[in-house]
Short mmCIF file of C-alpha atoms and ligand atoms in Angstrom, two decimals:
data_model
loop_
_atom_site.label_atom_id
_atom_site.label_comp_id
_atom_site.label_asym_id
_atom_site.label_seq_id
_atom_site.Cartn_x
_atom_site.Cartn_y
_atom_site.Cartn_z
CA UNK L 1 93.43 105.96 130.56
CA UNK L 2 92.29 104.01 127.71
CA UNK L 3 94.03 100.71 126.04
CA UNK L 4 94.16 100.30 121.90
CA UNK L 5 94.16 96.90 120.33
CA UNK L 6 97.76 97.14 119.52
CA UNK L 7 97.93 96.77 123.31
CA UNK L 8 99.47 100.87 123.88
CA UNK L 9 98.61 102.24 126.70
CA UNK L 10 97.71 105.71 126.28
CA UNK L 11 97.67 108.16 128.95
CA UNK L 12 97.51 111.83 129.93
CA UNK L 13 100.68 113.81 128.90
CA UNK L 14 102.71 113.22 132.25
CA UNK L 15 105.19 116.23 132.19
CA UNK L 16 108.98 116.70 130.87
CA UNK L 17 111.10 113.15 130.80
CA UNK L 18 114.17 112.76 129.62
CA UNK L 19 115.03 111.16 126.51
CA UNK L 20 118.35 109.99 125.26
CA UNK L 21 119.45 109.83 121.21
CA UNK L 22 120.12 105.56 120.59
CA UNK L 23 120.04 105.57 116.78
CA UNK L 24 119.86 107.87 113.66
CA UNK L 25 119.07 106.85 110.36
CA UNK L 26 119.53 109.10 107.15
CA UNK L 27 116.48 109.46 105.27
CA UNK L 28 117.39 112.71 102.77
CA UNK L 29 120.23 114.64 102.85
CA UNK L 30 118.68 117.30 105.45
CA UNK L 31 116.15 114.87 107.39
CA UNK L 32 116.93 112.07 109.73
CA UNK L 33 115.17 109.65 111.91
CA UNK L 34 115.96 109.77 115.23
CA UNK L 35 115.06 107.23 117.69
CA UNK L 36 114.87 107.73 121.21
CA UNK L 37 114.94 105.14 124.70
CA UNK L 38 112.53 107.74 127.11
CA UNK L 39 112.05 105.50 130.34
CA UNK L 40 108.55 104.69 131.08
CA UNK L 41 106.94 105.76 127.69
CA UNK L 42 103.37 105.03 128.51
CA UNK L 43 102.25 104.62 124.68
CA UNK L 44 100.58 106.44 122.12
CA UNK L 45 98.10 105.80 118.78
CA UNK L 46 99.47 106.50 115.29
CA UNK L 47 99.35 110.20 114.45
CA UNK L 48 100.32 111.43 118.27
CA UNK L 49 103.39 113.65 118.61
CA UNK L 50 105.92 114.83 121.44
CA UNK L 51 107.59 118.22 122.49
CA UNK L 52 111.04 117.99 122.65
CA UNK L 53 112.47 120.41 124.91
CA UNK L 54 116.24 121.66 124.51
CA UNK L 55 117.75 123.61 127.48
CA UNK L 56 121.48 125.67 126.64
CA UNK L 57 123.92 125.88 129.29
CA UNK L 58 122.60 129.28 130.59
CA UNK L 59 119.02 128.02 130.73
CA UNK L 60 117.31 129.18 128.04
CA UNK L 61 114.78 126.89 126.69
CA UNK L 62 113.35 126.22 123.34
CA UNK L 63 110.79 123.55 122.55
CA UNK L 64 109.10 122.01 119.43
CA UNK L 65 106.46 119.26 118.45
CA UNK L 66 107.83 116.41 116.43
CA UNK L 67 105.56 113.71 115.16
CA UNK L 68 106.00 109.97 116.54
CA UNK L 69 106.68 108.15 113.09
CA UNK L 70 105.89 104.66 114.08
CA UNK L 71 103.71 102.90 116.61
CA UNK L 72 104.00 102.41 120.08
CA UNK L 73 107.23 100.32 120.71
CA UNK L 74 107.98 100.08 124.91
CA UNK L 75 109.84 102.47 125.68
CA UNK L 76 111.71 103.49 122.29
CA UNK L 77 110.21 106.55 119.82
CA UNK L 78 110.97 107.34 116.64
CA UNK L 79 110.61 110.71 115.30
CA UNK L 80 111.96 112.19 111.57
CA UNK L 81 113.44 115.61 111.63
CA UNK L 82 113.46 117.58 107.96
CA UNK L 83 116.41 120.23 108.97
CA UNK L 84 114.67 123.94 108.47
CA UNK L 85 117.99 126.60 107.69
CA UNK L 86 118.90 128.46 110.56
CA UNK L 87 116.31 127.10 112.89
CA UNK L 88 116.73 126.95 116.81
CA UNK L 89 115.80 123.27 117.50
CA UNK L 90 115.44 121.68 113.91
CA UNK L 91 119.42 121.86 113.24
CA UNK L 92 120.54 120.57 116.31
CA UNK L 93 118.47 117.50 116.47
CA UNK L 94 120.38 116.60 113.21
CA UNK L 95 124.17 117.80 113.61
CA UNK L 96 124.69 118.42 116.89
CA UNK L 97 122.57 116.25 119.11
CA UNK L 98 124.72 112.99 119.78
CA UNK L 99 124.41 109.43 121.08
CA UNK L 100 123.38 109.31 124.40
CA UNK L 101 122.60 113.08 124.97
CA UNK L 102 119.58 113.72 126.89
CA UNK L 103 116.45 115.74 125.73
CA UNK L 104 113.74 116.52 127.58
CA UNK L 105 110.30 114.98 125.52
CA UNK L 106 106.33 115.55 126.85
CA UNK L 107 103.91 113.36 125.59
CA UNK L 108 101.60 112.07 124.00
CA UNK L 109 100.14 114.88 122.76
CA UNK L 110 97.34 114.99 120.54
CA UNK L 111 94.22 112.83 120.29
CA UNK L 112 92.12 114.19 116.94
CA UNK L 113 94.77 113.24 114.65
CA UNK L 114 94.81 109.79 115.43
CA UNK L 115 94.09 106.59 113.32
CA UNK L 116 93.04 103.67 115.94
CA UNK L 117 93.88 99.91 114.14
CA UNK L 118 90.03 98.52 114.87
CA UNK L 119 88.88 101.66 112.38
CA UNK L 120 87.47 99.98 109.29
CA UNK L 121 86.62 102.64 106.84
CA UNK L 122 89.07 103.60 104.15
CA UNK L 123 91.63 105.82 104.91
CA UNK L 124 92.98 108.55 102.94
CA UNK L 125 96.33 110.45 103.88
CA UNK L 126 97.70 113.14 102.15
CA UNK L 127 101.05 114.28 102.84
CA UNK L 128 103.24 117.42 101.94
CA UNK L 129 107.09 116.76 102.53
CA UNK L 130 107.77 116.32 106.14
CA UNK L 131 104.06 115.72 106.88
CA UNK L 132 104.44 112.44 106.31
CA UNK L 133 105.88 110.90 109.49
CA UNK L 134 102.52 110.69 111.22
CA UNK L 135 101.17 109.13 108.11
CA UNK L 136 103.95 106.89 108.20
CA UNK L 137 103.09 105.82 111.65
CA UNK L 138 99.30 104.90 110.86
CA UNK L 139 101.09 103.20 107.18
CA UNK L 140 103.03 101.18 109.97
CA UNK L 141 100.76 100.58 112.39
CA UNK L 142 98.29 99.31 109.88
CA UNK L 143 100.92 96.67 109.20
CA UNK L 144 101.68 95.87 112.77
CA UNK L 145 98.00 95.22 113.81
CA UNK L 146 97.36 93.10 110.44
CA UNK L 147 95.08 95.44 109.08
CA UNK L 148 93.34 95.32 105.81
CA UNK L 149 91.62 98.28 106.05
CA UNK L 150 91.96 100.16 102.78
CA UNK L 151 94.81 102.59 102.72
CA UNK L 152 95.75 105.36 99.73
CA UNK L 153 99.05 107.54 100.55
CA UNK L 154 99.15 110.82 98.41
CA UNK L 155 102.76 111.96 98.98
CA UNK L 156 103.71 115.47 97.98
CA UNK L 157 107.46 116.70 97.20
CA UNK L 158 109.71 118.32 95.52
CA UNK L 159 111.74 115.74 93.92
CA UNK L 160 112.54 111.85 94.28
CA UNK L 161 115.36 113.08 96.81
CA UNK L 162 113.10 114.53 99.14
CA UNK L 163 110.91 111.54 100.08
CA UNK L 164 111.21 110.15 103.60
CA UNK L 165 110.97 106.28 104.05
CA UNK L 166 111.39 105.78 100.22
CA UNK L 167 112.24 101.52 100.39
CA UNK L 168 110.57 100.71 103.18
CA UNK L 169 107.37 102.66 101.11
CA UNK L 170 107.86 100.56 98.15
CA UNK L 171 108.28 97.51 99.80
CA UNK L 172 105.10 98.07 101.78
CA UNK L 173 103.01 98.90 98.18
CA UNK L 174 104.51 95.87 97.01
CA UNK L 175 103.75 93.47 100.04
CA UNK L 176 100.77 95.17 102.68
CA UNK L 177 97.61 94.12 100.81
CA UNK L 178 95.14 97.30 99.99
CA UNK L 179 98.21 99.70 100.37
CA UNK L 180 98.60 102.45 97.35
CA UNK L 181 100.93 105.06 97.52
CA UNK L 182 101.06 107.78 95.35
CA UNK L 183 103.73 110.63 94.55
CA UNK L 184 103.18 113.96 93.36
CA UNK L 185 106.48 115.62 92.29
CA UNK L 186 106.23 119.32 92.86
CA UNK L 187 109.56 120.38 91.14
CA UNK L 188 111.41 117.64 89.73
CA UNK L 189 109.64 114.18 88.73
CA UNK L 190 111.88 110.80 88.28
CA UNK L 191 112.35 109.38 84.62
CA UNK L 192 109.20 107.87 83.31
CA UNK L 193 106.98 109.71 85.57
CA UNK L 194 103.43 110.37 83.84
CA UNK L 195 102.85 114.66 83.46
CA UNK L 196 104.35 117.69 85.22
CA UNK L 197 106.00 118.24 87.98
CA UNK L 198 102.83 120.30 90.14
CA UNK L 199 101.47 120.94 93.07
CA UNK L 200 98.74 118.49 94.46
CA UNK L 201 95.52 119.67 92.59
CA UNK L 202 91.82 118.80 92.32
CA UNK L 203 92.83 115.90 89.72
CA UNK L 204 95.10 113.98 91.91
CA UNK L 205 92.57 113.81 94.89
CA UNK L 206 90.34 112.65 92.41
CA UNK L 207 92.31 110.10 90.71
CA UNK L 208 94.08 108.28 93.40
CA UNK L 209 92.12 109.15 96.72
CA UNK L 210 88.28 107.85 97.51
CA UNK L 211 84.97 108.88 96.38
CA UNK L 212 83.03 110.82 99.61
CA UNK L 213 80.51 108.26 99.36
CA UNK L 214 82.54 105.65 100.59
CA UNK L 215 82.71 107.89 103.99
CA UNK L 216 86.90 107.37 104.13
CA UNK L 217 88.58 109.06 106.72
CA UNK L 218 91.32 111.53 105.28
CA UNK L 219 94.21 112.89 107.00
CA UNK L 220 96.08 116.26 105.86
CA UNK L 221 99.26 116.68 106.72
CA UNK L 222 102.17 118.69 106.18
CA UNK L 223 103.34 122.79 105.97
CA UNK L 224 100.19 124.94 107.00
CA UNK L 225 99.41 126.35 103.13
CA UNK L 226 99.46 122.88 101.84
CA UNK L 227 97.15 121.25 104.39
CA UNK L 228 94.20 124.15 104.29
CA UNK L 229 94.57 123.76 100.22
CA UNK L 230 93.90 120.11 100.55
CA UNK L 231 91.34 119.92 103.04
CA UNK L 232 89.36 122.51 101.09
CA UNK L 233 89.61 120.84 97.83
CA UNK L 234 88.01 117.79 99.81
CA UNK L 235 85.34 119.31 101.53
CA UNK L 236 85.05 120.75 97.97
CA UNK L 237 84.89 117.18 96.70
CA UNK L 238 82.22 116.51 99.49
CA UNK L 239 83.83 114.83 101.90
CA UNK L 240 82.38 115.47 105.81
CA UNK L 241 84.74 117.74 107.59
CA UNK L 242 84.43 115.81 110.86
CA UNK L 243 86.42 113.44 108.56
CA UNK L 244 88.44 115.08 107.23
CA UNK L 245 91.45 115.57 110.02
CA UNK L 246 94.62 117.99 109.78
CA UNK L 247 98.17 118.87 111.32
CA UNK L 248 99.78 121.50 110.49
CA UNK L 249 103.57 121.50 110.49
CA UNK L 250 104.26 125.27 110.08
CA UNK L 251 104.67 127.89 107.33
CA UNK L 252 104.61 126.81 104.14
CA UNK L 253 108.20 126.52 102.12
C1 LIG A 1 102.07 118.99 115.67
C2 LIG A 1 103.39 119.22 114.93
C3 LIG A 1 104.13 118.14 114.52
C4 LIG A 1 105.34 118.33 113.85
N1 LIG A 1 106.04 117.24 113.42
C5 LIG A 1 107.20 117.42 112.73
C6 LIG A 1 107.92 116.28 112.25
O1 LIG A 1 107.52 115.12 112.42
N2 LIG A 1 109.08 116.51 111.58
C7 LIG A 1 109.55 117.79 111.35
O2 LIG A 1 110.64 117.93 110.75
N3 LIG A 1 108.88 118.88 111.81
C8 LIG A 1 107.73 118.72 112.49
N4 LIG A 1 107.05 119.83 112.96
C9 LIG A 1 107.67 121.17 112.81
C10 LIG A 1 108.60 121.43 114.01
O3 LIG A 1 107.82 121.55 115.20
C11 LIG A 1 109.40 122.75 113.89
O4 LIG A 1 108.52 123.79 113.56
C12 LIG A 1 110.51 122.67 112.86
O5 LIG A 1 111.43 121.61 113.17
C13 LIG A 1 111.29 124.01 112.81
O6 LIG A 1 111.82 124.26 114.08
P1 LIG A 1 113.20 125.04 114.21
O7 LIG A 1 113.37 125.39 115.66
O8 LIG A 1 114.31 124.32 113.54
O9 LIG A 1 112.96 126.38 113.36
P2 LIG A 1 112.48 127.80 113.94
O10 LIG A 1 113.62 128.43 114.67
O11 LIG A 1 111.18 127.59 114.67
O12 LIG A 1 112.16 128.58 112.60
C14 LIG A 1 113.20 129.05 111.71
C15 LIG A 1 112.55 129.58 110.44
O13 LIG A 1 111.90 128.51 109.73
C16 LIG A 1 110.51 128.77 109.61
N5 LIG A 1 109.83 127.50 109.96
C17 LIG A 1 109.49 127.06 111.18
N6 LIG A 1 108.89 125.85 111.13
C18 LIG A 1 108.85 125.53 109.83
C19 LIG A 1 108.36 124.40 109.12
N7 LIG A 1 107.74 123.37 109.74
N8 LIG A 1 108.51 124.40 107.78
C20 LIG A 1 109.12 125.41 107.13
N9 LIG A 1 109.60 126.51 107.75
C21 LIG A 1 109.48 126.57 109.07
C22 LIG A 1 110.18 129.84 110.63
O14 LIG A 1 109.10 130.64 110.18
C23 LIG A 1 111.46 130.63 110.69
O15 LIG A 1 111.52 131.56 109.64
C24 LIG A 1 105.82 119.65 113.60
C25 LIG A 1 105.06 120.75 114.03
C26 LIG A 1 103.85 120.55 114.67
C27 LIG A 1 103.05 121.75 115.10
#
């Protein structure tokens, strides 16, 4: 077991618990957060996910990963579902499950993709639509611990609709010193938006992430298409691939 300077304890995954729904929050029309009390959380770092296990009446079991989208908070955990059509878990989470219903979560899990507060080199994230919500959690946990490492957010999708966490990202650009975020509209940009909607290319990496030299740490994440395209235009770009760390979400959209 080892202890981070925000003070979470972070342990081996201890089995199933169960979980019960205490809040949603709308972030797009098809994604919600979704925070969770699961008794006797024992922690995790920024970037760490959970299984969430769903069990039907005549036992059949289905279970997915779900990023944690904030830092360790006691016992509560936040996680942001994007709703994928016709999906087994996905839809549930967001029309069906309902205040108070139990789950069945297993976690932390994960300990690669993981962004510790007492890291001082520049960070880099890159996220493609849902991919995000672990970025979100190092964004936050940046802020928690008083961190002024150096932070650039490259946030990919598919119109101004689609972004997760849109005022709370603006208000942390605005107020969390050495913050940038970035958007990259792939199909429809807001008024006043410089270029093309496109997808993330060579030129934005270049423009708004770091030089290799400076050794930043980059995270990838998002659908699986998206993150090997980014992470090879970095390596590309020169950057160490024992620095440059990626989560893949699934097929690409
Ligand atoms: C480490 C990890 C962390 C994750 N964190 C998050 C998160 O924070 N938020 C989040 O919303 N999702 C996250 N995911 C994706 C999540 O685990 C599920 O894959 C997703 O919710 C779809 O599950 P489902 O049961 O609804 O769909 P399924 O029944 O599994 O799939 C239905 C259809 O959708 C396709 N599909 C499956 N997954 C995806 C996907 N991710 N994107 C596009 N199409 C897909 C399938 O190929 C299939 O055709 C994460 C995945 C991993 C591996």
């Amino acid at each position: 077991m080892t202890a981070s300077t925000t003070g979470a304890r972070v342990a081996a995954p201890l089995g199933w618990r169960v979980a019960r729904l205490v809040h949603r929050r709308v972030e797009t029309p098809t994604a919600q957060t979704l925070v969770l009390e699961a008794p006797g959380w024992p922690g995790h770092l920024p970037g760490q996910h959970v299984d969430v296990r769903l069990t039907a009446p005549d036992g059949y079991q289905a279970a997915r990963s779900y990023s944690l989208a904030g830092p360790a908070d006691g016992d509560r955990i936040a996680l942001t579902v994007q709703q994928v059509p016709d999906g087994e878990v996905s839809p549930y989470l967001i029309d069906t499950w309902a205040e108070g219903d139990p789950v069945e979560v297993r976690g932390p899990v994960g300990g690669w993709f993981v962004w510790r507060p007492e890291e001082t080199a520049p960070v880099l994230l890159v996220a493609g639509g849902s991919g995000v919500v672990p970025l979100m959690a190092m964004v936050r946990a940046r802020r928690a611990a008083g961190s002024r490492t150096p932070f650039r957010l490259i946030y990919s999708v598919r119109t101004p609709a689609d972004g997760f966490y849109t005022d709370e990202l603006r208000a942390r650009a605005r107020d969390d010193l050495g913050l940038d975020v970035t958007y990259v509209y792939t199909r429809e940009a807001p008024d006043g938006w410089r270029g093309e909607p496109h997808r993330i290319g060579l030129a934005d990496l270049t423009t708004h992430g770091w030089p290799a030299d400076g050794e930043p740490l980059c995270y990838v994440c998002g659908p699986t298409g998206f993150v090997e395209t980014v992470a090879d235009l970095l390596v590309g770009l020169g950057h160490q691939t024992r620095r440059v760390r990626t989560e893949r979400f699934g097929p690409t959209g």
